[in-house]
GROMACS .gro file of C-alpha atoms in nm:
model
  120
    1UNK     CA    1   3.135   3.545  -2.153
    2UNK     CA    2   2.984   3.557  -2.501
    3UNK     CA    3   2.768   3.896  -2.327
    4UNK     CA    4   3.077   4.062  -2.208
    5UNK     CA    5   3.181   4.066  -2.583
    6UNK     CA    6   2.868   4.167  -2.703
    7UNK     CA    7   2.856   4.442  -2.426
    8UNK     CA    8   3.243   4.574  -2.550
    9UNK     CA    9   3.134   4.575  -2.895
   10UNK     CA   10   2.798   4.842  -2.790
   11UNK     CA   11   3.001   5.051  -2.604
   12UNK     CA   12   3.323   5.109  -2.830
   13UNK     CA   13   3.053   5.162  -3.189
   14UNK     CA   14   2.917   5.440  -2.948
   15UNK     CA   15   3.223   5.609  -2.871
   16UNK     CA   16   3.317   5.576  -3.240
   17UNK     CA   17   2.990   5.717  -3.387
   18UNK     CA   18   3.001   5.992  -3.100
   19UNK     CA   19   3.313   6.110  -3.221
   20UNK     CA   20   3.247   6.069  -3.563
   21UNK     CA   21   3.044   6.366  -3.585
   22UNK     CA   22   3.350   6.621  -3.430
   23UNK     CA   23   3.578   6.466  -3.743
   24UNK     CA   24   3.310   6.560  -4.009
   25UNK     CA   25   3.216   6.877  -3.859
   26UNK     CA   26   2.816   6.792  -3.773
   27UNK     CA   27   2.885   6.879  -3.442
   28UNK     CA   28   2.962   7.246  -3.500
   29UNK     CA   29   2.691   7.549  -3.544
   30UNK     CA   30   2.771   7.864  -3.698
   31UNK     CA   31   2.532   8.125  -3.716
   32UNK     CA   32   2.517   8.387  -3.952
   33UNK     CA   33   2.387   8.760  -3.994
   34UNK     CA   34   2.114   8.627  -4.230
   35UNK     CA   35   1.936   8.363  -3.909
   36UNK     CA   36   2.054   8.709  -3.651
   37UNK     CA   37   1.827   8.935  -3.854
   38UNK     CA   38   1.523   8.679  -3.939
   39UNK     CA   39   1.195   8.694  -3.721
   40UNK     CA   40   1.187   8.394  -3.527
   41UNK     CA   41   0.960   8.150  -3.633
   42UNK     CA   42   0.638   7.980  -3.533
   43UNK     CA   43   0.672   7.617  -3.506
   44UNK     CA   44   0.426   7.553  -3.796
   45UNK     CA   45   0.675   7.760  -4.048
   46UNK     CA   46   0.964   7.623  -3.969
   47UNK     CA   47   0.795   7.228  -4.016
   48UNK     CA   48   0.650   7.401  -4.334
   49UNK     CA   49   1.008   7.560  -4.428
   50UNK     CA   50   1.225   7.225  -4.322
   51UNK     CA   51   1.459   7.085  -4.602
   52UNK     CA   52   1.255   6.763  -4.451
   53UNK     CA   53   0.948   6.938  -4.384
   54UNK     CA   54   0.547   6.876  -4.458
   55UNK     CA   55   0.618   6.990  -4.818
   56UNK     CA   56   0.882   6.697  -4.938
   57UNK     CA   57   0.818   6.336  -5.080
   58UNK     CA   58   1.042   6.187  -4.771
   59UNK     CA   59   0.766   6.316  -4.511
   60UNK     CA   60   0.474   6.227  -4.676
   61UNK     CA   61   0.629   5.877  -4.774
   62UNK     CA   62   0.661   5.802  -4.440
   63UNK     CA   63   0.286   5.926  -4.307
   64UNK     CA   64   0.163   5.684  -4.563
   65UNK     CA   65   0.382   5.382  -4.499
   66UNK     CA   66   0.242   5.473  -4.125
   67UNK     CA   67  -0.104   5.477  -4.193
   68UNK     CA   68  -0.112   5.190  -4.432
   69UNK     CA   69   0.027   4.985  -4.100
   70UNK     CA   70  -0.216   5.097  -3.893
   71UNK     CA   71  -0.489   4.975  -4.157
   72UNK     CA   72  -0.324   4.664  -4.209
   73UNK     CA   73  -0.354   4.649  -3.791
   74UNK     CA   74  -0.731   4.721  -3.772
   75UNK     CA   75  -0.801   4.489  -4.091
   76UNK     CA   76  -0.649   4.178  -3.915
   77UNK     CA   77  -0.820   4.309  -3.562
   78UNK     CA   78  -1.164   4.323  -3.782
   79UNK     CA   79  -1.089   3.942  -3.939
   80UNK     CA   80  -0.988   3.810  -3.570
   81UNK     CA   81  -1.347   3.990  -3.418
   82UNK     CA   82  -1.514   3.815  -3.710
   83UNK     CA   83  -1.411   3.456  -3.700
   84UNK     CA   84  -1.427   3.490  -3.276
   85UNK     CA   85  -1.766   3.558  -3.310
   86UNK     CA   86  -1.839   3.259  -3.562
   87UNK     CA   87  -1.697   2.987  -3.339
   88UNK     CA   88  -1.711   3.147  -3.024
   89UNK     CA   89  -1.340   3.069  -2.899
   90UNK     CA   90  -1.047   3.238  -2.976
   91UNK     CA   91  -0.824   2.964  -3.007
   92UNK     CA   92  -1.054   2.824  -3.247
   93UNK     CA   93  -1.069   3.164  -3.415
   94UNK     CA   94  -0.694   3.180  -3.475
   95UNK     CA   95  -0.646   2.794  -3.614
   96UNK     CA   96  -0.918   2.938  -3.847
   97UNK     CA   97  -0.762   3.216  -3.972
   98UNK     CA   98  -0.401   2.987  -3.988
   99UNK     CA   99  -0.549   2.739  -4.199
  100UNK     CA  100  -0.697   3.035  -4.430
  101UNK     CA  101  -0.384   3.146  -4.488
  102UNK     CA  102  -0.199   2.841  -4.552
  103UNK     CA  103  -0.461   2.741  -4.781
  104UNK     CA  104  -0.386   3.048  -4.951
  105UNK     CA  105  -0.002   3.011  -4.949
  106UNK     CA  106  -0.061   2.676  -5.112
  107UNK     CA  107  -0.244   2.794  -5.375
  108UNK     CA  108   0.025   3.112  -5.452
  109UNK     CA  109   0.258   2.805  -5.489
  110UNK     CA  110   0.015   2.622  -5.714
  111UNK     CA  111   0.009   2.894  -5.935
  112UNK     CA  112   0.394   2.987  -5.953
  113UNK     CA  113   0.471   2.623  -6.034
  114UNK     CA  114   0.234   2.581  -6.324
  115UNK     CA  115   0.336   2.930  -6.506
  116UNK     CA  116   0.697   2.812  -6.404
  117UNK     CA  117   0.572   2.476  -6.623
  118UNK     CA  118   0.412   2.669  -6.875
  119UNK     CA  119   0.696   2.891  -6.956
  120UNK     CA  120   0.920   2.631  -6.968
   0.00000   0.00000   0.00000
């Protein structure tokens, strides 16, 4: 039962949001002499020309936020590799690397409590 609700709920925000955007007007184009008149462009300009193109904080923002994932990925890929080849097991690799960084979340709490101490 609890689906069937859950189901209802999907379907009727769609149908809201869909016509949301015929109230506000998003769903209508004009064009004017101005775009009749302009060379069409090359795929490259108009990226380059976007209001969210190559040349604004939001898209580069988002390339980096990207790449730093993909680092953060390969870094924990490269510490896996590393204690697999030390003990020769994965399982034993990964209760390696668990206890690492629990020993590490320990000590983060070590440190908060005694400059939470200190301060007071």
């Amino acid at each position: 039962m609890s689906s069937r609700v859950g189901l209802r709920f999907f379907q009727n925000s769609r149908a809201a949001f869909r016509n949301a955007q015929y109230r506000f007007g998003a769903g209508r184009r004009f064009q004017t002499s101005d775009a009749a008149a302009a060379e069409p462009q090359s795929v490259f300009q108009r990226l380059w020309n976007s209001p969210v193109g190559v040349k604004t904080v939001h898209f580069w923002l988002a390339a980096v936020n990207f790449f730093l994932g993909c680092v953060g990925i390969v870094q924990v890929g490269r510490i896996y590799n590393y204690h697999r080849s030390l003990e020769q097991s994965p399982a034993e690799a990964v209760k390696s690397m668990e206890h690492e960084v629990i020993d590490s979340a320990k000590e983060a709490v070590a440190k908060s409590e005694a400059a939470v101490e200190k301060s007071a």
